[in-house]
Amino acid sequence: LANLIGNINAGGGGVNRNLIINGKMEVSQRGTSATGKTSGDYYTVDRFRTDHNGFTGTYTQATDVPSGYGFSNSFKIENTSVASSNGGRLRIDQRIEAQNLRNSGWDYTNSSSSLSYNCWVKSSVAGTYYVGFRTDDGTSRQFTKAFTVSANTWTNVSFAISGDSNLTFNNDNGMGVLLAIHVDETTGESDSGHTLNGWQNYSSSSRTPDFTQKWTETANATFLTTGWQLEVGQNKTVFEHEPIERTLEKCHRYYSQGAVGGGGSYGGGGSVPLIGFTYPKPMRATPSASWVSGGIASNGAADYTITGLYNPAQVRQTETSTRLLFTQTGTTSTNTQGCDVTGAILRFAAEL
């Protein structure tokens, strides 16, 4: 309670204080497991991206969590084929819009004003790891904190991030901050002289200090994390649990996957079904669309199997809606017929 009061006095606290989305790893629109991955991307849990190189990994929305804190899920990565010596990288990050930082109430150019970061981690490889808070607008700056874990033990990581007179956050929907757990770095990306517990200009050749343990070179190594919270104020507070439907709404700003359908018309000489579609929630920016599977197009007299998206896949698109063009098996008799599309699974992405 004292910490919450302290954060309220510092301009934070209250409902919607967590700047992280899906910090308890409960929304996983892309699926609960992804195997054989050799590069970074958004896998399984929403809003968490990895920068991954040199090893093969399996990503899972896991149920192994620290007990007593109300969590049901964690984000788990397993090393299924190791990297060569000093050739592996793994970072787990969330990218936050600049306007969310600028309008958060954090007096970010004042060194007496702070954010508080809190999360839980568990690694099968004991050692020292790092959290990096990197800004993107203006001169890119980084604040880095070390933390040490024992093998196979849930560990709480918590620290304050002070303001800095050189920070800039634009009032827009671009990336303002990349907040990452650095699990391992390749040669040329870590530096024994890297500054801890303070600000420095970001350098791609000095993202963290050098690593003693090498997670990416350890067979069957695992790393799990959950309970990410970033809030205004110098003290951490109890994790802000929210209904899953609220978390899903926030995730839909960046990614949405599901069945689409509706009435429309044919183009392309009767071979291109076209329908209008409104996204579940307005998206951060005009999204890209990709077909996952399924779908039937019908002209009332015959049904045709959807085989993908036409090129271009979208026309008259905005952050709220689009017109979708599909490909199908077969061709209708005329270009002017109406059509209905049902059951096509699509994904829309507007990630940072």
C-alpha positions as a Python dict, from the first residue, in 0.01 Angstrom:
ca = {
    (1, 'L'): (0, 0, 0),
    (2, 'A'): (283, 237, 85),
    (3, 'N'): (440, 179, -257),
    (4, 'L'): (110, 242, -436),
    (5, 'I'): (58, 565, -238),
    (6, 'G'): (414, 666, -319),
    (7, 'N'): (357, 609, -690),
    (8, 'I'): (30, 804, -683),
    (9, 'N'): (219, 1091, -520),
    (10, 'A'): (477, 1060, -800),
    (11, 'G'): (210, 1092, -1069),
    (12, 'G'): (130, 724, -1122),
    (13, 'G'): (-87, 456, -965),
    (14, 'G'): (-451, 378, -1027),
    (15, 'V'): (-625, 181, -1300),
    (16, 'N'): (-451, 128, -1636),
    (17, 'R'): (-116, 214, -1480),
    (18, 'N'): (67, -71, -1655),
    (19, 'L'): (228, 48, -1980),
    (20, 'I'): (291, -316, -2077),
    (21, 'I'): (18, -499, -2269),
    (22, 'N'): (-45, -868, -2195),
    (23, 'G'): (218, -871, -1921),
    (24, 'K'): (74, -1189, -1769),
    (25, 'M'): (107, -1370, -2104),
    (26, 'E'): (-257, -1483, -2119),
    (27, 'V'): (-350, -1376, -2474),
    (28, 'S'): (-195, -1589, -2748),
    (29, 'Q'): (-380, -1531, -3076),
    (30, 'R'): (-107, -1687, -3290),
    (31, 'G'): (-125, -2017, -3104),
    (32, 'T'): (24, -2173, -2792),
    (33, 'S'): (335, -2330, -2945),
    (34, 'A'): (581, -2259, -3227),
    (35, 'T'): (863, -2503, -3304),
    (36, 'G'): (1181, -2505, -3510),
    (37, 'K'): (1231, -2128, -3504),
    (38, 'T'): (1571, -1991, -3609),
    (39, 'S'): (1497, -1618, -3622),
    (40, 'G'): (1311, -1360, -3422),
    (41, 'D'): (946, -1263, -3461),
    (42, 'Y'): (617, -1255, -3270),
    (43, 'Y'): (554, -1615, -3162),
    (44, 'T'): (267, -1738, -2939),
    (45, 'V'): (193, -1472, -2672),
    (46, 'D'): (71, -1137, -2802),
    (47, 'R'): (283, -820, -2794),
    (48, 'F'): (608, -1001, -2707),
    (49, 'R'): (868, -1023, -2979),
    (50, 'T'): (1203, -1200, -2979),
    (51, 'D'): (1531, -1111, -3143),
    (52, 'H'): (1668, -1459, -3204),
    (53, 'N'): (1975, -1576, -3391),
    (54, 'G'): (2215, -1871, -3409),
    (55, 'F'): (2007, -2141, -3236),
    (56, 'T'): (1682, -2328, -3293),
    (57, 'G'): (1405, -2267, -3043),
    (58, 'T'): (1059, -2377, -2938),
    (59, 'Y'): (823, -2106, -2811),
    (60, 'T'): (537, -2190, -2576),
    (61, 'Q'): (261, -2020, -2383),
    (62, 'A'): (341, -2220, -2069),
    (63, 'T'): (158, -2280, -1741),
    (64, 'D'): (472, -2279, -1523),
    (65, 'V'): (437, -1961, -1312),
    (66, 'P'): (551, -1818, -978),
    (67, 'S'): (296, -1924, -717),
    (68, 'G'): (84, -1689, -514),
    (69, 'Y'): (64, -1394, -754),
    (70, 'G'): (-242, -1478, -965),
    (71, 'F'): (-60, -1571, -1286),
    (72, 'S'): (-168, -1863, -1506),
    (73, 'N'): (72, -1831, -1800),
    (74, 'S'): (431, -1754, -1885),
    (75, 'F'): (628, -1712, -2208),
    (76, 'K'): (876, -2000, -2247),
    (77, 'I'): (1165, -2047, -2490),
    (78, 'E'): (1357, -2375, -2515),
    (79, 'N'): (1690, -2417, -2693),
    (80, 'T'): (1652, -2728, -2911),
    (81, 'S'): (1970, -2686, -3120),
    (82, 'V'): (2256, -2482, -2979),
    (83, 'A'): (2447, -2190, -3130),
    (84, 'S'): (2813, -2193, -3217),
    (85, 'S'): (3061, -2028, -2981),
    (86, 'N'): (2954, -1664, -2926),
    (87, 'G'): (2715, -1696, -3220),
    (88, 'G'): (2379, -1689, -3041),
    (89, 'R'): (2141, -1410, -2949),
    (90, 'L'): (1811, -1405, -2761),
    (91, 'R'): (1619, -1098, -2650),
    (92, 'I'): (1256, -1087, -2537),
    (93, 'D'): (1099, -747, -2585),
    (94, 'Q'): (788, -536, -2587),
    (95, 'R'): (775, -225, -2804),
    (96, 'I'): (574, 66, -2665),
    (97, 'E'): (425, 353, -2864),
    (98, 'A'): (593, 690, -2817),
    (99, 'Q'): (266, 867, -2735),
    (100, 'N'): (200, 622, -2450),
    (101, 'L'): (526, 724, -2283),
    (102, 'R'): (492, 1094, -2362),
    (103, 'N'): (141, 1110, -2211),
    (104, 'S'): (194, 867, -1924),
    (105, 'G'): (255, 1130, -1658),
    (106, 'W'): (625, 1048, -1637),
    (107, 'D'): (835, 1366, -1628),
    (108, 'Y'): (1090, 1184, -1842),
    (109, 'T'): (1347, 1464, -1874),
    (110, 'N'): (1363, 1504, -1495),
    (111, 'S'): (1611, 1273, -1321),
    (112, 'S'): (1398, 1290, -1006),
    (113, 'S'): (1101, 1131, -1187),
    (114, 'S'): (1098, 756, -1244),
    (115, 'L'): (931, 458, -1400),
    (116, 'S'): (922, 127, -1213),
    (117, 'Y'): (973, -202, -1396),
    (118, 'N'): (884, -539, -1247),
    (119, 'C'): (876, -893, -1389),
    (120, 'W'): (939, -1259, -1306),
    (121, 'V'): (1196, -1481, -1476),
    (122, 'K'): (1311, -1843, -1457),
    (123, 'S'): (1612, -1987, -1636),
    (124, 'S'): (1762, -2335, -1637),
    (125, 'V'): (2102, -2165, -1671),
    (126, 'A'): (2216, -1979, -1360),
    (127, 'G'): (2393, -1650, -1408),
    (128, 'T'): (2360, -1278, -1470),
    (129, 'Y'): (2121, -1143, -1732),
    (130, 'Y'): (2017, -791, -1828),
    (131, 'V'): (1713, -571, -1888),
    (132, 'G'): (1754, -290, -2141),
    (133, 'F'): (1521, 10, -2172),
    (134, 'R'): (1599, 175, -2507),
    (135, 'T'): (1434, 488, -2645),
    (136, 'D'): (1383, 537, -3019),
    (137, 'D'): (1303, 905, -3086),
    (138, 'G'): (1571, 1173, -3105),
    (139, 'T'): (1907, 1047, -2983),
    (140, 'S'): (1848, 683, -2889),
    (141, 'R'): (1936, 629, -2523),
    (142, 'Q'): (1957, 311, -2312),
    (143, 'F'): (1924, 230, -1942),
    (144, 'T'): (2050, -119, -1847),
    (145, 'K'): (2005, -319, -1528),
    (146, 'A'): (2163, -654, -1435),
    (147, 'F'): (1989, -932, -1246),
    (148, 'T'): (2113, -1269, -1123),
    (149, 'V'): (1918, -1594, -1111),
    (150, 'S'): (1969, -1941, -969),
    (151, 'A'): (1892, -2232, -1199),
    (152, 'N'): (1525, -2334, -1231),
    (153, 'T'): (1404, -2085, -971),
    (154, 'W'): (1147, -1812, -1025),
    (155, 'T'): (1313, -1477, -952),
    (156, 'N'): (1152, -1134, -921),
    (157, 'V'): (1325, -852, -1109),
    (158, 'S'): (1238, -498, -1005),
    (159, 'F'): (1406, -160, -1044),
    (160, 'A'): (1342, 209, -1110),
    (161, 'I'): (1430, 392, -1433),
    (162, 'S'): (1507, 758, -1370),
    (163, 'G'): (1438, 1036, -1618),
    (164, 'D'): (1710, 1182, -1836),
    (165, 'S'): (1741, 1528, -1989),
    (166, 'N'): (1829, 1378, -2329),
    (167, 'L'): (1511, 1173, -2369),
    (168, 'T'): (1262, 1245, -2648),
    (169, 'F'): (922, 1087, -2706),
    (170, 'N'): (720, 1201, -3008),
    (171, 'N'): (345, 1235, -2970),
    (172, 'D'): (274, 966, -3230),
    (173, 'N'): (209, 596, -3281),
    (174, 'G'): (568, 505, -3368),
    (175, 'M'): (797, 312, -3136),
    (176, 'G'): (901, 508, -2830),
    (177, 'V'): (1068, 237, -2624),
    (178, 'L'): (1201, -113, -2675),
    (179, 'L'): (1204, -285, -2335),
    (180, 'A'): (1397, -612, -2350),
    (181, 'I'): (1530, -894, -2139),
    (182, 'H'): (1870, -985, -2285),
    (183, 'V'): (1918, -1359, -2244),
    (184, 'D'): (2230, -1379, -2462),
    (185, 'E'): (2423, -1171, -2714),
    (186, 'T'): (2655, -1256, -3003),
    (187, 'T'): (3013, -1140, -3044),
    (188, 'G'): (3018, -768, -3122),
    (189, 'E'): (2687, -690, -2950),
    (190, 'S'): (2803, -692, -2585),
    (191, 'D'): (3081, -486, -2429),
    (192, 'S'): (3273, -525, -2103),
    (193, 'G'): (3261, -146, -2061),
    (194, 'H'): (2882, -116, -2094),
    (195, 'T'): (2727, 119, -1835),
    (196, 'L'): (2487, -31, -1581),
    (197, 'N'): (2230, 154, -1367),
    (198, 'G'): (2244, 471, -1574),
    (199, 'W'): (2184, 625, -1915),
    (200, 'Q'): (2413, 610, -2218),
    (201, 'N'): (2373, 661, -2592),
    (202, 'Y'): (2252, 340, -2750),
    (203, 'S'): (2507, 141, -2951),
    (204, 'S'): (2435, -182, -3135),
    (205, 'S'): (2785, -299, -3042),
    (206, 'S'): (2730, -232, -2670),
    (207, 'R'): (2382, -352, -2583),
    (208, 'T'): (2487, -516, -2254),
    (209, 'P'): (2799, -616, -2065),
    (210, 'D'): (2957, -945, -2176),
    (211, 'F'): (2784, -1265, -2066),
    (212, 'T'): (2963, -1521, -1849),
    (213, 'Q'): (2705, -1796, -1900),
    (214, 'K'): (2597, -1872, -2258),
    (215, 'W'): (2229, -1969, -2272),
    (216, 'T'): (2217, -2007, -2650),
    (217, 'E'): (2507, -2256, -2635),
    (218, 'T'): (2342, -2474, -2369),
    (219, 'A'): (2146, -2774, -2496),
    (220, 'N'): (1781, -2784, -2388),
    (221, 'A'): (1815, -2460, -2193),
    (222, 'T'): (1486, -2294, -2099),
    (223, 'F'): (1392, -1937, -2016),
    (224, 'L'): (1050, -1829, -1889),
    (225, 'T'): (905, -1492, -1799),
    (226, 'T'): (574, -1341, -1686),
    (227, 'G'): (429, -1058, -1480),
    (228, 'W'): (576, -767, -1676),
    (229, 'Q'): (469, -430, -1538),
    (230, 'L'): (598, -81, -1622),
    (231, 'E'): (441, 210, -1438),
    (232, 'V'): (500, 570, -1341),
    (233, 'G'): (659, 603, -997),
    (234, 'Q'): (979, 493, -827),
    (235, 'N'): (825, 196, -642),
    (236, 'K'): (678, -122, -784),
    (237, 'T'): (317, -199, -695),
    (238, 'V'): (115, -520, -699),
    (239, 'F'): (58, -647, -1052),
    (240, 'E'): (-246, -490, -1218),
    (241, 'H'): (-467, -784, -1315),
    (242, 'E'): (-739, -702, -1564),
    (243, 'P'): (-1015, -906, -1736),
    (244, 'I'): (-886, -1106, -2033),
    (245, 'E'): (-1135, -936, -2266),
    (246, 'R'): (-976, -600, -2181),
    (247, 'T'): (-628, -736, -2253),
    (248, 'L'): (-750, -882, -2582),
    (249, 'E'): (-893, -544, -2683),
    (250, 'K'): (-553, -384, -2626),
    (251, 'C'): (-380, -659, -2826),
    (252, 'H'): (-619, -607, -3117),
    (253, 'R'): (-465, -264, -3175),
    (254, 'Y'): (-153, -445, -3297),
    (255, 'Y'): (-267, -788, -3414),
    (256, 'S'): (-593, -966, -3486),
    (257, 'Q'): (-653, -1319, -3612),
    (258, 'G'): (-981, -1495, -3678),
    (259, 'A'): (-1257, -1583, -3923),
    (260, 'V'): (-1380, -1312, -4157),
    (261, 'G'): (-1680, -1308, -4383),
    (262, 'G'): (-1954, -1103, -4534),
    (263, 'G'): (-2137, -1007, -4849),
    (264, 'G'): (-1969, -845, -5146),
    (265, 'S'): (-1921, -882, -5517),
    (266, 'Y'): (-1696, -1044, -5776),
    (267, 'G'): (-1418, -884, -5976),
    (268, 'G'): (-1138, -1015, -6197),
    (269, 'G'): (-1375, -1161, -6451),
    (270, 'G'): (-1564, -1349, -6182),
    (271, 'S'): (-1266, -1506, -6007),
    (272, 'V'): (-1190, -1251, -5732),
    (273, 'P'): (-1438, -1232, -5440),
    (274, 'L'): (-1435, -891, -5272),
    (275, 'I'): (-1589, -805, -4935),
    (276, 'G'): (-1573, -521, -4685),
    (277, 'F'): (-1439, -590, -4336),
    (278, 'T'): (-1416, -387, -4015),
    (279, 'Y'): (-1140, -480, -3769),
    (280, 'P'): (-1246, -581, -3416),
    (281, 'K'): (-1078, -264, -3285),
    (282, 'P'): (-910, 30, -3460),
    (283, 'M'): (-550, -69, -3526),
    (284, 'R'): (-231, 122, -3453),
    (285, 'A'): (-168, 179, -3824),
    (286, 'T'): (-294, 44, -4154),
    (287, 'P'): (-228, -329, -4110),
    (288, 'S'): (-94, -593, -4342),
    (289, 'A'): (-322, -889, -4412),
    (290, 'S'): (-237, -1254, -4468),
    (291, 'W'): (-452, -1561, -4525),
    (292, 'V'): (-411, -1846, -4278),
    (293, 'S'): (-658, -2108, -4398),
    (294, 'G'): (-1011, -2193, -4503),
    (295, 'G'): (-1300, -2003, -4652),
    (296, 'I'): (-1584, -2050, -4898),
    (297, 'A'): (-1704, -1799, -5155),
    (298, 'S'): (-2055, -1841, -5293),
    (299, 'N'): (-2245, -1667, -5572),
    (300, 'G'): (-2574, -1824, -5468),
    (301, 'A'): (-2557, -2094, -5731),
    (302, 'A'): (-2220, -2254, -5655),
    (303, 'D'): (-1957, -2261, -5383),
    (304, 'Y'): (-1586, -2203, -5444),
    (305, 'T'): (-1293, -2274, -5211),
    (306, 'I'): (-1088, -1973, -5100),
    (307, 'T'): (-720, -2035, -5181),
    (308, 'G'): (-561, -1717, -5055),
    (309, 'L'): (-554, -1340, -5095),
    (310, 'Y'): (-539, -1162, -5428),
    (311, 'N'): (-260, -916, -5507),
    (312, 'P'): (-328, -651, -5395),
    (313, 'A'): (-504, -812, -5100),
    (314, 'Q'): (-656, -490, -4968),
    (315, 'V'): (-799, -172, -5115),
    (316, 'R'): (-946, 139, -4953),
    (317, 'Q'): (-786, 33, -4626),
    (318, 'T'): (-764, 241, -4309),
    (319, 'E'): (-688, 171, -3945),
    (320, 'T'): (-1053, 70, -3893),
    (321, 'S'): (-1162, -117, -4205),
    (322, 'T'): (-1063, -254, -4543),
    (323, 'R'): (-1193, -420, -4857),
    (324, 'L'): (-1046, -769, -4895),
    (325, 'L'): (-981, -944, -5226),
    (326, 'F'): (-948, -1324, -5233),
    (327, 'T'): (-847, -1591, -5482),
    (328, 'Q'): (-1065, -1898, -5528),
    (329, 'T'): (-1094, -2222, -5720),
    (330, 'G'): (-1299, -2174, -6035),
    (331, 'T'): (-1463, -1873, -6199),
    (332, 'T'): (-1821, -1752, -6186),
    (333, 'S'): (-2006, -1679, -6510),
    (334, 'T'): (-2006, -1302, -6473),
    (335, 'N'): (-1809, -1022, -6311),
    (336, 'T'): (-2121, -855, -6172),
    (337, 'Q'): (-2252, -1128, -5946),
    (338, 'G'): (-2280, -1080, -5573),
    (339, 'C'): (-2090, -1311, -5338),
    (340, 'D'): (-2077, -1424, -4981),
    (341, 'V'): (-1753, -1524, -4809),
    (342, 'T'): (-1754, -1735, -4493),
    (343, 'G'): (-1497, -1902, -4273),
    (344, 'A'): (-1173, -1750, -4407),
    (345, 'I'): (-910, -1728, -4132),
    (346, 'L'): (-700, -1413, -4172),
    (347, 'R'): (-441, -1229, -3967),
    (348, 'F'): (-398, -852, -3958),
    (349, 'A'): (-75, -707, -3818),
    (350, 'A'): (18, -350, -3725),
    (351, 'E'): (298, -432, -3481),
    (352, 'L'): (577, -191, -3401),
}
